[in-house]
Short mmCIF file of C-alpha atoms in Angstrom, two decimals:
data_model
loop_
_atom_site.label_atom_id
_atom_site.label_comp_id
_atom_site.label_asym_id
_atom_site.label_seq_id
_atom_site.Cartn_x
_atom_site.Cartn_y
_atom_site.Cartn_z
CA MET X 8 156.41 25.85 271.08
CA LYS X 9 156.39 29.32 272.63
CA GLN X 10 156.79 29.73 276.38
CA ARG X 11 153.52 30.44 278.13
CA PHE X 12 152.71 31.76 281.58
CA ILE X 13 149.74 32.19 283.90
CA ILE X 14 149.28 35.09 286.33
CA GLY X 15 147.70 34.58 289.73
CA THR X 16 147.06 31.65 292.01
CA LEU X 17 147.17 29.02 289.25
CA SER X 18 150.83 27.99 289.12
CA VAL X 19 150.99 26.81 285.53
CA ILE X 20 152.67 28.12 282.39
CA ALA X 21 150.68 29.93 279.72
CA LEU X 22 150.90 32.92 277.42
CA CYS X 23 148.19 35.55 277.24
CA ILE X 24 148.36 37.73 274.15
CA VAL X 25 146.67 41.00 274.91
CA VAL X 26 146.39 43.44 272.06
CA GLY X 27 144.45 46.66 272.41
CA CYS X 28 142.59 47.42 269.20
CA GLN X 29 140.41 50.28 270.26
CA SER X 30 139.70 52.95 267.67
CA ASP X 31 140.26 56.63 268.32
CA ALA X 32 137.60 58.18 270.50
CA THR X 33 136.62 60.77 267.93
CA SER X 34 137.30 61.78 264.37
CA ASP X 35 136.51 64.93 262.42
CA THR X 36 134.83 65.17 259.06
CA ASN X 37 133.36 67.93 256.97
CA THR X 38 129.63 68.19 256.47
CA THR X 39 127.97 70.02 253.60
CA THR X 40 125.66 72.25 255.54
CA THR X 41 125.16 75.73 254.14
CA THR X 42 127.93 76.98 256.40
CA ALA X 43 130.26 74.05 255.60
CA GLN X 44 130.82 73.84 259.36
CA GLU X 45 133.19 71.14 260.57
CA GLU X 46 131.38 68.73 262.84
CA LYS X 47 132.84 66.31 265.32
CA ILE X 48 131.79 62.71 264.71
CA THR X 49 131.69 60.67 267.89
CA GLU X 50 132.69 57.03 268.15
CA ALA X 51 129.18 56.29 269.42
CA GLU X 52 127.75 57.49 266.09
CA LYS X 53 130.15 55.29 264.15
CA ILE X 54 129.22 52.36 266.37
CA ALA X 55 125.52 52.91 265.73
CA LEU X 56 126.13 53.04 261.99
CA GLY X 57 128.27 49.93 262.05
CA LYS X 58 125.62 48.08 264.03
CA ALA X 59 122.93 49.13 261.53
CA ILE X 60 125.04 47.72 258.68
CA PHE X 61 125.82 44.55 260.65
CA PHE X 62 122.13 43.69 261.07
CA ASP X 63 120.91 44.89 257.65
CA THR X 64 119.44 41.95 255.71
CA ASN X 65 119.10 44.00 252.50
CA LEU X 66 122.81 43.91 251.71
CA SER X 67 123.03 40.41 250.23
CA ASP X 68 122.00 39.13 246.79
CA PRO X 69 119.32 37.93 247.03
CA VAL X 70 118.32 39.96 250.06
CA GLY X 71 117.78 38.19 253.34
CA GLN X 72 121.26 37.68 254.78
CA SER X 73 123.16 40.07 257.04
CA CYS X 74 126.45 39.81 258.88
CA ALA X 75 124.41 38.74 261.89
CA SER X 76 122.93 35.83 259.94
CA CYS X 77 126.21 33.97 260.39
CA HIS X 78 127.40 35.88 263.48
CA SER X 79 124.36 36.08 265.73
CA PRO X 80 124.59 37.51 269.27
CA GLU X 81 122.35 34.67 270.44
CA ALA X 82 124.94 32.18 269.16
CA GLY X 83 127.98 33.88 270.67
CA PHE X 84 128.41 35.83 267.42
CA ALA X 85 128.79 32.58 265.49
CA ASN X 86 126.35 30.83 263.16
CA PRO X 87 122.96 30.25 264.82
CA ASP X 88 122.19 27.38 262.42
CA HIS X 89 123.35 24.32 264.35
CA THR X 90 121.83 21.88 261.85
CA ASN X 91 124.49 22.27 259.15
CA PRO X 92 128.21 21.64 259.66
CA THR X 93 129.20 24.63 257.50
CA SER X 94 127.48 27.93 256.83
CA GLU X 95 124.81 28.44 254.16
CA GLY X 96 125.02 31.62 252.11
CA ALA X 97 122.41 34.00 250.77
CA VAL X 98 121.73 31.65 247.86
CA VAL X 99 119.77 28.69 249.16
CA GLY X 100 121.73 25.47 248.82
CA LEU X 101 125.17 27.06 248.55
CA PHE X 102 127.36 26.23 251.54
CA ALA X 103 130.79 27.53 252.46
CA ASP X 104 133.66 25.10 252.90
CA ARG X 105 134.01 26.16 256.55
CA ASN X 106 131.83 26.82 259.54
CA ALA X 107 131.55 30.53 260.36
CA PRO X 108 133.68 31.18 263.46
CA THR X 109 132.68 33.47 266.29
CA ILE X 110 133.73 37.09 265.87
CA ALA X 111 133.29 37.80 269.57
CA TYR X 112 136.55 39.03 271.10
CA SER X 113 138.13 39.15 267.63
CA GLN X 114 139.20 42.73 268.32
CA TYR X 115 142.03 41.35 270.43
CA SER X 116 143.58 39.28 267.66
CA PRO X 117 146.82 40.97 266.56
CA GLU X 118 147.44 41.74 262.92
CA PHE X 119 148.70 38.67 261.07
CA TYR X 120 152.45 38.13 261.44
CA TYR X 121 155.18 35.50 261.62
CA ASP X 122 156.91 35.34 265.00
CA GLY X 123 159.92 33.28 263.94
CA THR X 124 158.37 29.89 264.70
CA GLY X 125 154.82 30.23 263.41
CA TYR X 126 152.04 32.57 262.37
CA VAL X 127 149.90 34.52 264.81
CA GLY X 128 146.76 36.61 264.55
CA GLY X 129 144.71 37.88 261.68
CA GLU X 130 141.04 37.24 261.00
CA PHE X 131 139.22 34.24 259.48
CA LEU X 132 140.28 30.72 260.36
CA ASP X 133 143.37 31.04 258.15
CA GLY X 134 144.29 34.63 259.06
CA ARG X 135 144.01 35.83 255.46
CA ALA X 136 142.58 39.18 256.59
CA SER X 137 145.09 41.05 258.71
CA THR X 138 142.50 43.30 260.38
CA LEU X 139 138.81 43.50 261.20
CA GLU X 140 138.42 46.21 258.57
CA ILE X 141 139.77 43.91 255.86
CA GLN X 142 137.78 40.94 257.17
CA ALA X 143 134.55 42.92 256.87
CA GLY X 144 135.13 43.18 253.13
CA GLY X 145 135.29 39.43 252.54
CA PRO X 146 131.77 37.99 253.02
CA PRO X 147 129.87 40.60 250.94
CA LEU X 148 131.64 39.52 247.72
CA ASN X 149 131.99 35.82 248.48
CA PRO X 150 129.61 33.89 246.17
CA LEU X 151 129.05 31.33 248.94
CA GLU X 152 128.19 34.00 251.49
CA MET X 153 126.46 37.32 250.76
CA HIS X 154 126.90 36.81 247.00
CA ASN X 155 127.23 40.41 245.78
CA ALA X 156 128.65 40.74 242.28
CA SER X 157 130.96 43.67 242.95
CA LYS X 158 131.96 46.43 245.34
CA GLU X 159 129.79 48.76 243.27
CA SER X 160 126.64 46.67 243.68
CA TYR X 161 127.23 46.20 247.41
CA SER X 162 127.99 49.89 247.95
CA SER X 163 124.86 50.88 246.03
CA LYS X 164 122.78 48.99 248.57
CA ILE X 165 124.34 51.07 251.35
CA ALA X 166 123.57 54.22 249.34
CA GLN X 167 119.89 53.23 249.26
CA ALA X 168 119.64 52.25 252.94
CA ALA X 169 117.72 54.24 255.51
CA TYR X 170 121.02 55.17 257.16
CA ALA X 171 122.64 56.45 253.92
CA GLY X 172 122.37 60.05 255.12
CA GLU X 173 124.17 59.19 258.33
CA PHE X 174 126.81 57.30 256.35
CA LYS X 175 127.47 60.43 254.25
CA ARG X 176 127.48 62.68 257.31
CA ILE X 177 130.18 60.55 258.92
CA TYR X 178 132.29 59.71 255.88
CA GLY X 179 131.62 62.68 253.62
CA GLN X 180 128.90 63.71 251.23
CA THR X 181 130.81 62.39 248.19
CA ILE X 182 131.64 59.03 249.71
CA PHE X 183 129.38 57.09 247.32
CA ALA X 184 131.18 58.50 244.27
CA ASP X 185 134.02 55.99 244.72
CA ALA X 186 133.11 52.35 245.41
CA ASN X 187 136.57 51.58 246.80
CA LYS X 188 136.31 54.40 249.33
CA THR X 189 132.74 53.38 250.16
CA TYR X 190 133.88 49.81 250.72
CA ALA X 191 136.68 50.93 253.02
CA ALA X 192 134.27 53.12 254.98
CA ILE X 193 131.86 50.21 255.40
CA GLY X 194 134.71 48.12 256.80
CA ASP X 195 135.66 50.93 259.16
CA ALA X 196 132.10 51.25 260.47
CA LEU X 197 131.69 47.49 260.95
CA ALA X 198 135.06 47.17 262.69
CA THR X 199 134.20 50.05 265.01
CA TYR X 200 131.05 48.21 266.08
CA GLU X 201 132.90 44.90 266.39
CA ARG X 202 135.39 46.49 268.79
CA THR X 203 132.70 47.35 271.33
CA SER X 204 131.80 45.60 274.56
CA GLN X 205 128.69 44.29 272.81
CA LEU X 206 130.98 41.69 271.23
CA SER X 207 133.53 41.51 274.06
CA ALA X 208 131.39 41.59 277.18
CA PHE X 209 133.59 39.65 279.65
CA SER X 210 130.36 38.88 281.54
CA SER X 211 130.57 35.13 282.09
CA LYS X 212 130.34 33.21 285.34
CA PHE X 213 134.09 32.68 285.11
CA ASP X 214 134.60 36.46 285.00
CA ALA X 215 132.40 36.83 288.06
CA PHE X 216 134.38 34.06 289.75
CA GLN X 217 137.67 35.82 289.03
CA LYS X 218 136.27 38.98 290.60
CA GLY X 219 135.10 37.06 293.68
CA ASP X 220 131.44 37.61 292.81
CA ALA X 221 130.53 33.97 292.11
CA ASN X 222 131.52 30.48 293.22
CA LEU X 223 132.14 27.54 290.92
CA THR X 224 130.35 24.30 291.61
CA ALA X 225 132.46 21.31 292.61
CA GLN X 226 132.21 19.96 289.06
CA GLU X 227 133.11 23.32 287.49
CA LYS X 228 136.07 23.69 289.87
CA LEU X 229 137.27 20.21 288.95
CA GLY X 230 136.96 21.21 285.31
CA LEU X 231 139.09 24.31 285.89
CA ASP X 232 141.73 22.25 287.70
CA LEU X 233 141.80 19.83 284.78
CA PHE X 234 141.87 22.68 282.27
CA VAL X 235 145.10 24.06 283.76
CA GLY X 236 146.49 20.66 284.69
CA LYS X 237 145.93 17.15 283.41
CA GLY X 238 143.86 18.24 280.43
CA LYS X 239 146.62 20.62 279.20
CA CYS X 240 143.97 22.92 277.69
CA PHE X 241 145.76 26.00 279.05
CA VAL X 242 148.70 25.47 276.69
CA CYS X 243 146.74 26.83 273.73
CA HIS X 244 143.87 28.45 275.65
CA PRO X 245 145.61 30.31 278.50
CA VAL X 246 143.95 31.51 281.68
CA ALA X 247 145.55 34.67 283.05
CA ASN X 248 145.21 38.18 284.48
CA GLU X 249 143.76 37.47 287.88
CA ASP X 250 144.16 41.12 288.91
CA LEU X 251 142.18 42.27 285.82
CA THR X 252 144.46 45.28 285.34
CA THR X 253 144.60 44.31 281.69
CA VAL X 254 142.15 42.46 279.47
CA PRO X 255 140.78 39.34 281.22
CA ALA X 256 141.63 35.88 279.93
CA LEU X 257 140.98 35.50 276.21
CA PHE X 258 141.39 31.69 276.16
CA THR X 259 143.45 31.76 272.98
CA GLU X 260 146.93 32.68 271.81
CA TYR X 261 145.62 33.42 268.30
CA ASP X 262 148.22 31.08 266.87
CA TYR X 263 147.74 28.14 264.48
CA GLU X 264 147.65 24.41 265.10
CA ASN X 265 146.72 21.21 263.27
CA ILE X 266 145.01 19.09 265.90
CA GLY X 267 144.22 16.25 263.52
CA VAL X 268 140.55 16.95 262.91
CA PRO X 269 139.04 14.32 260.58
CA LYS X 270 137.13 15.11 257.41
CA ASN X 271 133.42 15.63 257.82
CA PRO X 272 131.51 13.47 255.31
CA ASN X 273 128.41 15.59 255.98
CA ASN X 274 130.06 18.78 254.74
CA LYS X 275 127.65 20.00 252.05
CA PHE X 276 130.42 21.93 250.31
CA TYR X 277 131.59 18.60 248.88
CA THR X 278 128.43 18.33 246.77
CA LEU X 279 128.48 21.83 245.28
CA PRO X 280 128.87 22.32 241.51
CA SER X 281 132.42 22.31 240.17
CA GLU X 282 132.38 26.08 239.67
CA TYR X 283 132.45 26.35 243.47
CA ASN X 284 134.26 23.13 244.37
CA PRO X 285 136.22 21.58 241.51
CA ASP X 286 137.60 18.86 243.80
CA GLY X 287 134.21 17.51 244.88
CA GLU X 288 134.42 14.94 247.67
CA ASN X 289 138.21 14.92 247.30
CA PHE X 290 138.41 18.48 248.61
CA ILE X 291 140.99 18.86 251.39
CA ASP X 292 141.04 22.02 253.50
CA THR X 293 144.70 22.80 254.13
CA GLY X 294 143.83 25.77 256.35
CA LEU X 295 146.65 28.23 256.97
CA ALA X 296 148.46 26.96 253.88
CA ARG X 297 145.78 28.65 251.74
CA ASN X 298 146.63 32.09 253.13
CA PRO X 299 148.16 34.20 250.29
CA LYS X 300 150.73 35.68 252.68
CA VAL X 301 151.87 32.22 253.73
CA ILE X 302 152.15 31.17 250.10
CA ALA X 303 154.16 34.29 249.28
CA ASP X 304 156.42 33.61 252.28
CA GLY X 305 157.15 30.09 251.02
CA ARG X 306 155.92 28.45 254.22
CA VAL X 307 153.14 26.28 252.80
CA ALA X 308 154.52 22.90 253.90
CA GLN X 309 154.85 23.86 257.56
CA SER X 310 151.37 25.45 257.53
CA ARG X 311 149.30 22.63 256.05
CA GLY X 312 146.30 21.64 258.15
CA LYS X 313 146.71 24.43 260.69
CA PHE X 314 143.81 26.62 261.77
CA LYS X 315 143.61 29.61 264.07
CA THR X 316 143.12 28.71 267.74
CA PRO X 317 139.67 30.07 268.66
CA THR X 318 138.68 31.77 271.86
CA LEU X 319 136.72 29.46 274.15
CA ARG X 320 134.52 32.28 275.37
CA ASN X 321 130.86 31.49 274.56
CA VAL X 322 131.94 28.08 273.23
CA GLU X 323 128.73 26.60 274.65
CA LEU X 324 126.84 28.57 271.98
CA THR X 325 129.09 28.26 268.95
CA GLY X 326 128.66 24.67 267.77
CA PRO X 327 129.06 22.77 265.55
CA TYR X 328 132.78 22.70 266.23
CA MET X 329 136.01 22.73 264.23
CA HIS X 330 136.49 24.31 260.82
CA ASN X 331 134.29 21.71 259.14
CA GLY X 332 131.69 21.30 261.88
CA VAL X 333 132.56 17.65 262.35
CA PHE X 334 131.69 17.68 266.08
CA THR X 335 128.24 18.71 267.26
CA THR X 336 128.75 18.76 271.05
CA LEU X 337 131.39 19.94 273.50
CA LYS X 338 131.49 16.43 274.91
CA GLN X 339 132.63 15.14 271.52
CA VAL X 340 135.30 17.83 271.33
CA VAL X 341 136.70 17.01 274.76
CA SER X 342 136.59 13.28 274.02
CA PHE X 343 138.48 13.86 270.78
CA TYR X 344 141.23 15.77 272.58
CA ASN X 345 141.33 13.00 275.17
CA THR X 346 141.38 9.90 272.94
CA ARG X 347 142.43 10.97 269.43
CA ASP X 348 145.57 8.81 269.61
CA SER X 349 144.55 6.21 272.18
CA ASP X 350 141.37 5.32 270.23
CA PRO X 351 142.07 6.40 266.62
CA ALA X 352 139.46 4.08 265.11
CA ARG X 353 136.76 6.13 266.83
CA TRP X 354 137.78 9.34 265.06
CA GLY X 355 139.31 8.43 261.74
CA ALA X 356 142.36 9.82 260.01
CA PRO X 357 143.18 13.54 260.11
CA GLU X 358 141.97 15.55 257.13
CA VAL X 359 145.58 16.73 256.79
CA ALA X 360 148.19 14.37 258.22
CA ASP X 361 151.01 16.93 258.08
CA ASN X 362 152.00 18.99 261.13
CA VAL X 363 149.60 17.29 263.56
CA ASN X 364 150.21 18.46 267.12
CA LYS X 365 151.00 15.44 269.27
CA ASP X 366 152.51 17.29 272.23
CA PHE X 367 149.37 18.13 274.21
CA ILE X 368 146.54 16.27 272.49
CA GLY X 369 145.45 12.72 271.86
CA ASP X 370 146.06 10.58 274.95
CA LEU X 371 145.16 12.58 278.05
CA ASN X 372 143.90 9.63 280.10
CA LEU X 373 140.84 11.54 281.30
CA THR X 374 137.96 9.61 282.82
CA ASN X 375 134.39 10.11 281.62
CA GLU X 376 133.72 12.07 284.81
CA GLU X 377 136.69 14.31 284.09
CA GLU X 378 135.52 14.91 280.53
CA ASP X 379 132.13 16.00 281.88
CA ALA X 380 133.83 18.31 284.37
CA LEU X 381 135.78 20.00 281.60
CA VAL X 382 132.55 20.56 279.68
CA ALA X 383 130.96 22.02 282.82
CA PHE X 384 133.86 24.47 283.17
CA LEU X 385 133.67 25.48 279.50
CA MET X 386 130.02 26.36 280.05
CA THR X 387 131.07 28.94 282.69
CA LEU X 388 132.61 30.96 279.83
CA THR X 389 129.23 31.99 278.37
CA ASP X 390 128.57 35.72 278.56
CA GLY X 391 125.43 37.06 280.23
CA TYR X 392 125.82 35.42 283.62
CA SER X 393 123.60 36.82 286.37
CA HIS X 394 123.87 36.04 290.06
#
């Protein structure tokens, strides 16, 4: 377990990984005006293009699903459909094996790497995409998500969009001649948008509290005390940077843990045809162990059952919870952390029994009142707080 620290008045130990992932302020590209004049492309223009692509529902097959369909701002940039444990794709009735995670604050996740004791960073719940640019290329071709047949078919939709002229102005008039280059440019535009404050607002009540602009209620304050104390939440979800000279608390280390989450019998992926799920109800999600880099590194055994530690920012909005959506409320999540080991019959066996973290989870001896206080504190992490 890595050493962790906490900066400020809370005298506990935690680690805050802060990685700046901002893109360059400007880039230059050639336009094909009659004078062939070089024109400066601003980051704001790239952001606007990326946002247009992000919300475009004409880019799936069949049409109707956009990036925002599974990463809605109203749902903390996670799936707004709280009725299904995992995410439904563009094709009605086809469900992914996992719940779509929030992409808010994902810009701060470092590129996927092994730190000597475990893996850190990357995108997706198993880190298989090292960067936001690579991650953006996954869902469009996934048959259980946006369902496009190829890079060519997906890129052709961009070429027919209302913003195609802007796309060519920014990335070059011949960009659509090469589907691979088009695909990379799409990822660049989406990542540029995803690295904006629109997805990383730091505008919660907790942020206002850290700045001295808001007071926590007695219950919320108790929840914070438990979070950094008896509840041990801070170990994997650190609170730091009281002076705000760097990025405020991200509430994750972006590392990987198996916390013993049970299988979800309501996961609709289990019932999909064998072409999508050959294992049927016997499917086991081994998480990080499915990452091609982990397989190539020969570290499958030590990675089984581990998933990326999510940020807790906007967690009030991002249910259902865990990779398979097995928990529908924050109260259930906190109760699971509290009693996983002291009341195992309530929760069932872990989906993957290997590598289960038993150091900070499972028998916290929290009272019902303390569980409720932790939930109250977690709800102070929702962006959009106003005084």
